[in-house]
PDB file of C-alpha atoms in Angstrom:
ATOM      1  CA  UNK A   1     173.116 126.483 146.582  1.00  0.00           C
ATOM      2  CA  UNK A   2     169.380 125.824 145.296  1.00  0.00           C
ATOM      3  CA  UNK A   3     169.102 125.925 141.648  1.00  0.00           C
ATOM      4  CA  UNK A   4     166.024 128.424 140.895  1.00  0.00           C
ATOM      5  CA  UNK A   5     163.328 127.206 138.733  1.00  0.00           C
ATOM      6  CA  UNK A   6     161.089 128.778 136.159  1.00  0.00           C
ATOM      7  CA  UNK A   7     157.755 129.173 136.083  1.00  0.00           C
ATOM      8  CA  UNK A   8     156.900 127.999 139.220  1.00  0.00           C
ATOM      9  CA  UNK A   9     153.910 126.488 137.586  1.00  0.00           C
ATOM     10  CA  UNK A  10     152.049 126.204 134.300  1.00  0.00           C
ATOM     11  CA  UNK A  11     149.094 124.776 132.679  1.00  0.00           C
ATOM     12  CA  UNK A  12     148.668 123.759 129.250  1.00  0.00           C
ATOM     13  CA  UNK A  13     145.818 122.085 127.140  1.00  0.00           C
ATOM     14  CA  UNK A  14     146.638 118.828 125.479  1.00  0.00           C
ATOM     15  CA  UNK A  15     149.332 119.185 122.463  1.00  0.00           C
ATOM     16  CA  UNK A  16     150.421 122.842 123.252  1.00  0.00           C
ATOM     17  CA  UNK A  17     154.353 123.531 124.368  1.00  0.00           C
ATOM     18  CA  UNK A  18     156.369 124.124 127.245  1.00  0.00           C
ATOM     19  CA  UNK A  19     159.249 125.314 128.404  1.00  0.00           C
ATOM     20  CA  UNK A  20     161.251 124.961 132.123  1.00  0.00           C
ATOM     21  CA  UNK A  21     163.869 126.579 133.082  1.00  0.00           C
ATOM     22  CA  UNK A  22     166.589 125.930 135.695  1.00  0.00           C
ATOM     23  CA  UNK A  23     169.658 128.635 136.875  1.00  0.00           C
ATOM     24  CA  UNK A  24     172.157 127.928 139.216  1.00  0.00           C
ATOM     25  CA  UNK A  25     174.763 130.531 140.656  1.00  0.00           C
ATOM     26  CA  UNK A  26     177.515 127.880 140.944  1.00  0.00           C
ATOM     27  CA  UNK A  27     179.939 126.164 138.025  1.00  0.00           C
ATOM     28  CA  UNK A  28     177.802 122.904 137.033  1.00  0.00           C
ATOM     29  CA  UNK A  29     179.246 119.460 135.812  1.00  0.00           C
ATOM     30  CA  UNK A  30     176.059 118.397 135.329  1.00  0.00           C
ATOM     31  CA  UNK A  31     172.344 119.010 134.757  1.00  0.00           C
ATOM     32  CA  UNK A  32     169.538 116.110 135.218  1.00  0.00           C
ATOM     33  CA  UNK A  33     165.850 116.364 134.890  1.00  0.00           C
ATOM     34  CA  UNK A  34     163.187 114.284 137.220  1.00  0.00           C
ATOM     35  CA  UNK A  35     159.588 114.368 136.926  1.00  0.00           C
ATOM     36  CA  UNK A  36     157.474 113.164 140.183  1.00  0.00           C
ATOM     37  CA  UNK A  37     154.231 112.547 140.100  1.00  0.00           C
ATOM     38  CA  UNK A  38     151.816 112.980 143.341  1.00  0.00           C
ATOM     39  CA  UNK A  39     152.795 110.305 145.744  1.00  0.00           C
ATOM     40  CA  UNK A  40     155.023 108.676 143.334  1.00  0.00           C
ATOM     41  CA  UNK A  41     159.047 108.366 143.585  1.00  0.00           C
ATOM     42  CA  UNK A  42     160.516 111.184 141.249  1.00  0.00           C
ATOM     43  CA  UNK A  43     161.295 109.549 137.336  1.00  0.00           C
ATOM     44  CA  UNK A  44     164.458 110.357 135.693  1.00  0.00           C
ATOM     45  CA  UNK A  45     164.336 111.777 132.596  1.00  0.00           C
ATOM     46  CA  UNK A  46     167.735 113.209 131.437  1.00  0.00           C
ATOM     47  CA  UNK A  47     170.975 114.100 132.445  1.00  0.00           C
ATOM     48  CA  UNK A  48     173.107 116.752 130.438  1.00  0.00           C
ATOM     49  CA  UNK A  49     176.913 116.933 130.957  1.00  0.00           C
ATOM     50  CA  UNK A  50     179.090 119.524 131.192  1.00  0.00           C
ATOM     51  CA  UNK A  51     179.710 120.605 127.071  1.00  0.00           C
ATOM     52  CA  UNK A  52     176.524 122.028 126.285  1.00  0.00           C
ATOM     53  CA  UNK A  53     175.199 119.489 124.424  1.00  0.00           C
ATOM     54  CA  UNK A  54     171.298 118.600 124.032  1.00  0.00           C
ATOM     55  CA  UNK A  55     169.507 115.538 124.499  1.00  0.00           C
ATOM     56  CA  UNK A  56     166.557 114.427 123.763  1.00  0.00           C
ATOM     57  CA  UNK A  57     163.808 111.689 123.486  1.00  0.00           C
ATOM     58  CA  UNK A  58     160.806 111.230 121.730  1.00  0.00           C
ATOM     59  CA  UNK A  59     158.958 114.936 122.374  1.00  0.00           C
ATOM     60  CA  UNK A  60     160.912 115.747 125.502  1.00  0.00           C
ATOM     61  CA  UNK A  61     164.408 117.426 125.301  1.00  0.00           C
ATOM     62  CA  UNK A  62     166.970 119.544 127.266  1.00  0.00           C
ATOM     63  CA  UNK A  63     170.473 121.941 126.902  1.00  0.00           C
ATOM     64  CA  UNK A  64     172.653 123.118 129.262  1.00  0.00           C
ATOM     65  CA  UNK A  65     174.550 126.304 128.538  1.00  0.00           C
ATOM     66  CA  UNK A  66     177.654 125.806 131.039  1.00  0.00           C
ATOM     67  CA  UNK A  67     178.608 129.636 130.863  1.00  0.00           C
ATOM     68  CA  UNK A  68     175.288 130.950 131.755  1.00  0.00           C
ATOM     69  CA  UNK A  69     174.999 127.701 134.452  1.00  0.00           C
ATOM     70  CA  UNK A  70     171.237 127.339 133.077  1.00  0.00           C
ATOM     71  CA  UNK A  71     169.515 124.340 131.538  1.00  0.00           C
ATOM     72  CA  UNK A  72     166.065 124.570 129.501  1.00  0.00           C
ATOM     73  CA  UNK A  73     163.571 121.518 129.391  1.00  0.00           C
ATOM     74  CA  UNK A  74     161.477 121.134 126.065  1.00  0.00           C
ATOM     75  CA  UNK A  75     158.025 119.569 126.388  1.00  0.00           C
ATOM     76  CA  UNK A  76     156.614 119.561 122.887  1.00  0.00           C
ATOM     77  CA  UNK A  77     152.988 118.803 121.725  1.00  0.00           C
ATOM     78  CA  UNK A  78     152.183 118.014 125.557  1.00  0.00           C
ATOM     79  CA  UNK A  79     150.077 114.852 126.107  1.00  0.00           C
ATOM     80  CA  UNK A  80     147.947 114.118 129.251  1.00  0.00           C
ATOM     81  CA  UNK A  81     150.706 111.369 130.832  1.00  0.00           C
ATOM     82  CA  UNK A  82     153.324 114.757 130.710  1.00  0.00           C
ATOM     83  CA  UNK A  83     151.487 116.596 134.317  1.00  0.00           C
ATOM     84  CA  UNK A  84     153.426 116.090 137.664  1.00  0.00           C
ATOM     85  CA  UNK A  85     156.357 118.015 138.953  1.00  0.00           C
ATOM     86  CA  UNK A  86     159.324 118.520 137.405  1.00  0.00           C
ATOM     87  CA  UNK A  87     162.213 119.061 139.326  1.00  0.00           C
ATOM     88  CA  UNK A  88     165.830 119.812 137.955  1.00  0.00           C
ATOM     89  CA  UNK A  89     168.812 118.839 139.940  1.00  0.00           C
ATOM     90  CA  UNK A  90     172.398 120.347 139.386  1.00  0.00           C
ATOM     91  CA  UNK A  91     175.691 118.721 140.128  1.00  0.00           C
ATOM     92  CA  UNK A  92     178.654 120.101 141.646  1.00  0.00           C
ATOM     93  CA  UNK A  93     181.940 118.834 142.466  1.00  0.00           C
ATOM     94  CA  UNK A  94     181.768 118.159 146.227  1.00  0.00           C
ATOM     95  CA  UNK A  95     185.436 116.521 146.980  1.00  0.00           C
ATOM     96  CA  UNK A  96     186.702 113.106 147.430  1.00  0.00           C
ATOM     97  CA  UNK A  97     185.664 112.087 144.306  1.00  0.00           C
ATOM     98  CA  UNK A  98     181.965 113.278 145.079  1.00  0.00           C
ATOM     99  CA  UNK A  99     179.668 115.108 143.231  1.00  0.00           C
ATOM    100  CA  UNK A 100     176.620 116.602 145.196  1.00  0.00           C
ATOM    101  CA  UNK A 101     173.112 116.695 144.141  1.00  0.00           C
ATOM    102  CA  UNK A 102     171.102 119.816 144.856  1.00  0.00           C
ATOM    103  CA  UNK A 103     167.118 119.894 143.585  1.00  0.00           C
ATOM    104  CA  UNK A 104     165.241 122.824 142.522  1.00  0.00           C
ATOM    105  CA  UNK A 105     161.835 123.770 143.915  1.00  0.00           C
ATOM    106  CA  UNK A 106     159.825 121.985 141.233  1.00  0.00           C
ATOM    107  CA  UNK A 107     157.862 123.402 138.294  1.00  0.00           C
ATOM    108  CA  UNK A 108     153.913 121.852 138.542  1.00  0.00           C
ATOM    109  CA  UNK A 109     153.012 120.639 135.085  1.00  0.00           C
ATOM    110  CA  UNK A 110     149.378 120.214 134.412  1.00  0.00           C
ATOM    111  CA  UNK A 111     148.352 119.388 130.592  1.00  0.00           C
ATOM    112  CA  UNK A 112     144.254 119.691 130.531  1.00  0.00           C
ATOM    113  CA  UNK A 113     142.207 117.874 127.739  1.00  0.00           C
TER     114      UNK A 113
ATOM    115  CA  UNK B   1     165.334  94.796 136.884  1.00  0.00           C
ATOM    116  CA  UNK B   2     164.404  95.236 140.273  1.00  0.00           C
ATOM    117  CA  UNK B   3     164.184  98.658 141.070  1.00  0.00           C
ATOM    118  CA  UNK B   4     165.265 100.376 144.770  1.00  0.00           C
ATOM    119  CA  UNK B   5     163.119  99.177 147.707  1.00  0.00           C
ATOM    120  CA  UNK B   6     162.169 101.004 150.525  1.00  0.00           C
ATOM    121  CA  UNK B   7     159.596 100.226 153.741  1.00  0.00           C
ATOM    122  CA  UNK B   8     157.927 100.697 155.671  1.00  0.00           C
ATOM    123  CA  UNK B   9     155.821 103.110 153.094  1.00  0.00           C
ATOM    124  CA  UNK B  10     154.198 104.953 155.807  1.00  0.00           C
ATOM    125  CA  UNK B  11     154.702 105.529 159.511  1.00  0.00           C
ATOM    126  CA  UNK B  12     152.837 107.771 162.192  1.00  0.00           C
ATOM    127  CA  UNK B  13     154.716 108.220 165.415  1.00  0.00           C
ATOM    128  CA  UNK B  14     154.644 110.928 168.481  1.00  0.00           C
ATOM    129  CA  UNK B  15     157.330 113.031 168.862  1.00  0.00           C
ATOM    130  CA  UNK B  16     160.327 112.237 171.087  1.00  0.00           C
ATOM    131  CA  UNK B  17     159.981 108.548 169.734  1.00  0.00           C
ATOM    132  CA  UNK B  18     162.220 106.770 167.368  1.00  0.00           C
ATOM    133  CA  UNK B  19     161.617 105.353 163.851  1.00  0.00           C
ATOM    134  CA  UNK B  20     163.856 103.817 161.308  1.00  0.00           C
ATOM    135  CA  UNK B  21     163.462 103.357 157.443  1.00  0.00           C
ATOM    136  CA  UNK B  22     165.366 100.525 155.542  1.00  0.00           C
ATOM    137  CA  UNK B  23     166.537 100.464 151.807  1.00  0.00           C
ATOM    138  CA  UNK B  24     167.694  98.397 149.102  1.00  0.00           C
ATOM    139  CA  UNK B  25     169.534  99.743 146.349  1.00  0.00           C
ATOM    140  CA  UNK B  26     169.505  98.230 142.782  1.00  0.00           C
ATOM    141  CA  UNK B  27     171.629  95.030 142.437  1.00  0.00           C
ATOM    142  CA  UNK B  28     175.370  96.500 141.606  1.00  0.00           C
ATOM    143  CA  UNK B  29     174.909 100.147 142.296  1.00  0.00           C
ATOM    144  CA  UNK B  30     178.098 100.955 144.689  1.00  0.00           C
ATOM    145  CA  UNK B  31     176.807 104.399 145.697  1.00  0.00           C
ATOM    146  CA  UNK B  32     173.537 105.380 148.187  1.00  0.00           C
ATOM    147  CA  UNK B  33     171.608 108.432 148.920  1.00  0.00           C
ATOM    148  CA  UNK B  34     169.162 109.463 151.230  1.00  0.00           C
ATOM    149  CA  UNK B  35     166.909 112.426 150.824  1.00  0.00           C
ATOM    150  CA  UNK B  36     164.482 113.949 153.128  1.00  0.00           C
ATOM    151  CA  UNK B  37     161.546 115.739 150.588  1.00  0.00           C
ATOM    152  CA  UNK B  38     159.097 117.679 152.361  1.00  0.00           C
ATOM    153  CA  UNK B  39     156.156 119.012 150.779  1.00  0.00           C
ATOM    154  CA  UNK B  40     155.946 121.675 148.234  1.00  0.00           C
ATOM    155  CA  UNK B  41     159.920 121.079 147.983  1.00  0.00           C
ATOM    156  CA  UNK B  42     162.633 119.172 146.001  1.00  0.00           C
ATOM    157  CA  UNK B  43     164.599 116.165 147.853  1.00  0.00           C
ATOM    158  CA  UNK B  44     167.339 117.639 149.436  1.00  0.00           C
ATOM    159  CA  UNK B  45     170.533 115.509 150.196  1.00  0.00           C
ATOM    160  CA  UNK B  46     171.124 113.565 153.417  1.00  0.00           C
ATOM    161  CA  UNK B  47     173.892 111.154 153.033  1.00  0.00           C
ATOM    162  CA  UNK B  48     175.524 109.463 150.561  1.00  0.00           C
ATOM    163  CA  UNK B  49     177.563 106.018 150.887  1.00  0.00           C
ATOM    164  CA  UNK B  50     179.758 104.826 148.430  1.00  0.00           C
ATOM    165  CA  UNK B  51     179.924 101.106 149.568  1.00  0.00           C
ATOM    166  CA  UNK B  52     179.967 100.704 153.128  1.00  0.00           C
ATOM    167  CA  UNK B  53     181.591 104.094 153.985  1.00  0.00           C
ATOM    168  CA  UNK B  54     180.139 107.761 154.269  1.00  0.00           C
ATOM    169  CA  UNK B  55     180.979 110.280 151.391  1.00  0.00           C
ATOM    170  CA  UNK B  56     178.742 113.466 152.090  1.00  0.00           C
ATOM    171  CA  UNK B  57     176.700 113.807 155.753  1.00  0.00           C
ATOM    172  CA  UNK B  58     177.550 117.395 155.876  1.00  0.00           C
ATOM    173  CA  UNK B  59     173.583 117.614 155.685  1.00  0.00           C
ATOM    174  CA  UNK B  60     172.945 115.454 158.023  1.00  0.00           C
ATOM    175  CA  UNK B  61     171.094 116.982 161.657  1.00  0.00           C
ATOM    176  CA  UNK B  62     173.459 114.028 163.415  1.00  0.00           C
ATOM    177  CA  UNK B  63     172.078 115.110 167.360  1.00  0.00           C
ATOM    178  CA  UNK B  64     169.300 112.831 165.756  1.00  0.00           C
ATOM    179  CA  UNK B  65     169.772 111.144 162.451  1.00  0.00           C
ATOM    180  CA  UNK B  66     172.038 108.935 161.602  1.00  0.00           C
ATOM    181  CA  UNK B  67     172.570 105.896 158.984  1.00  0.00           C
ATOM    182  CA  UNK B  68     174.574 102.982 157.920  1.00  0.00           C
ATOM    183  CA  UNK B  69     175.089 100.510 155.053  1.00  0.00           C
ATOM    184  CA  UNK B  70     177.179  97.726 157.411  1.00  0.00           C
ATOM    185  CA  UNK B  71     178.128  95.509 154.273  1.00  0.00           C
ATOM    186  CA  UNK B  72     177.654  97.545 151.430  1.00  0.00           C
ATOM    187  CA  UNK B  73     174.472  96.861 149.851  1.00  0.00           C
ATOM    188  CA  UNK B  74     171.219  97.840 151.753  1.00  0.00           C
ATOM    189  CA  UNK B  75     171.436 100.887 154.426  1.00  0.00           C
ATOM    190  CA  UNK B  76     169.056 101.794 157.145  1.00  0.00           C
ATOM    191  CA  UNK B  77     168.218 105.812 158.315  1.00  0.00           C
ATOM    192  CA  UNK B  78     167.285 106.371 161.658  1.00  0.00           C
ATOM    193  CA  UNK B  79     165.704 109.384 163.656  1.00  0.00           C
ATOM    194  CA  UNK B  80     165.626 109.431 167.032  1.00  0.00           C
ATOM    195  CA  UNK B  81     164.028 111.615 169.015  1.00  0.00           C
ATOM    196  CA  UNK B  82     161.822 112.466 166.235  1.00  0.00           C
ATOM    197  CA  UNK B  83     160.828 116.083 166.063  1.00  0.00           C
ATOM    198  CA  UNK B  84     157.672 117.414 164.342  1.00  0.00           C
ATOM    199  CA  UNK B  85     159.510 119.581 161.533  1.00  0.00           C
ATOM    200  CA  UNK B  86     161.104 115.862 160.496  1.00  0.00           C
ATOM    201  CA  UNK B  87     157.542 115.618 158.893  1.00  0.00           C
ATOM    202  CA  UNK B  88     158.291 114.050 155.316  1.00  0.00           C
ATOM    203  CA  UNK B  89     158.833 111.680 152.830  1.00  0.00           C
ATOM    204  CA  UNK B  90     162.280 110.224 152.857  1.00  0.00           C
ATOM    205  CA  UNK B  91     163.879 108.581 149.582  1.00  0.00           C
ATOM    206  CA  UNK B  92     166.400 106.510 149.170  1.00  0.00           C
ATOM    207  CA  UNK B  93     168.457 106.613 145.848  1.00  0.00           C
ATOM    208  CA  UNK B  94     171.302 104.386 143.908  1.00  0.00           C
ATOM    209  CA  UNK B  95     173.944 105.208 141.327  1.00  0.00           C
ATOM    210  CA  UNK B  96     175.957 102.557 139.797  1.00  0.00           C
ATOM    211  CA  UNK B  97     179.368 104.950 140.230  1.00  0.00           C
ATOM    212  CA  UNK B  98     180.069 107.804 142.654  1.00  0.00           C
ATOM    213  CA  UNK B  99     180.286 110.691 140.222  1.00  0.00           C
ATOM    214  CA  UNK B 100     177.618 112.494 138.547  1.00  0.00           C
ATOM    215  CA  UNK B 101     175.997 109.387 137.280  1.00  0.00           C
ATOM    216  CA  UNK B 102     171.812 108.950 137.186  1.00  0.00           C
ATOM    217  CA  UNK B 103     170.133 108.402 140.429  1.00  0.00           C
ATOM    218  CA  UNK B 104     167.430 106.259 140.341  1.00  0.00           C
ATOM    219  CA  UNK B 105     164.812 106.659 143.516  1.00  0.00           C
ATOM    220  CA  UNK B 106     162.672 104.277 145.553  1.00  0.00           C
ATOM    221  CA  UNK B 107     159.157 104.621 146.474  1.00  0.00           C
ATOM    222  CA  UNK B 108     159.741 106.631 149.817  1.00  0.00           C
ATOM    223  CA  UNK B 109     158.870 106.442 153.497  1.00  0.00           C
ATOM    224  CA  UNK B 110     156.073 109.106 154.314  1.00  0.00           C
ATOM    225  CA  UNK B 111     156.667 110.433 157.974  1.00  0.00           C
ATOM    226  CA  UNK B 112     154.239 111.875 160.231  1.00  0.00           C
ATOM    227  CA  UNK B 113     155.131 112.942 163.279  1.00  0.00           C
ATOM    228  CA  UNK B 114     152.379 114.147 165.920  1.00  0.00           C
TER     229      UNK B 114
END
């Protein structure tokens, strides 16, 4: 099933915060993050594993709560470079060794000067 | 590194006809997706090769798509007849292993069918 993604869309002006949220109904093994920009091949950005850790790099991060099946992407002090799509993709075991990829709907990003 | 490659990057055809898409995964990466993305949406899962065989087509529409990867290493999608809701881009993506490892994705094919 679709993970469902939160806000839908959002706008911010240069430097201010932002949070995305992703929920899935099924039991995760894993959580990645992919921004796409128009036209462009989608960017990977993180993966979170099953544990509920958190990752991060430079001013982007992400956690995965495993019991609540949700994952949160952190987008702090926002720079221009940071608008495009951002989709998050969950992973579930999908036999023979397989584990299945299923995208959200996107969250549109745009950071204004 | 050379990253996945994918072509042709654009292709127009009429309904009814056929069209295929090629793509090369990166250089050791046993495991191959295809995703059909159509606008407004997130990719959503083809098929997926580990190697030369298929692991996951249960997406698949196969009265009219169907793939391969023959020796293991670059793959080839096909539609035939086209329709016009198969309007889309289509990605290919690699993984070095065949669990829940990072995909990395290819420029795309961007189909229009009239």
């Amino acid at each position: 099933q679709q993970p469902v993604q939160s806000p839908q869309a959002v706008i911010l002006r240069e430097g201010e915060d932002a949070v995305i949220n992703c929920s899935s109904s099924k039991a995760l093994y894993s959580v990645h993050w992919y921004r796409q920009k128009h036209g462009e091949a989608p960017v990977f950005l993180m993966i979170l594993l099953k544990g509920g850790e958190q990752k991060g790099h430079d001013k982007i991060s992400a956690s995965f709560n495993e019991k609540k099946q949700q994952s949160s992407l952190y987008l702090t002090a926002s720079q221009l470079s940071y608008s495009g799509t951002y989709f998050c993709g969950t992973s579930a075991y999908s036999g023979a060794g397989s584990y299945q990829l299923t995208f959200g709907k996107g969250t549109k990003l745009s950071v204004i000067p | 590194e050379a990253g996945v490659a994918q072509s042709p990057r654009y292709k127009i055809i009429e309904k009814r006809q056929s069209v295929a898409f090629w793509c090369n995964p990166i250089s050791g990466h046993a495991t191959l997706y295809w995703y059909q993305q159509i606008l407004g949406q997130g990719p959503k899962l083809l098929i997926q090769f580990q190697n030369n065989g298929v692991v996951d087509d249960s997406q698949l529409p196969k009265d009219r798509f169907s793939a391969e990867r023959l020796k293991g290493v670059d793959s080839t999608l096909k539609i035939q007849p086209a329709k016009l809701e198969d309007s889309a881009v289509y990605l290919c993506a690699s993984s070095f292993s065949l669990g829940a490892d990072t995909q990395y994705f290819g420029p795309g094919t961007r189909l229009t069918v009239l």
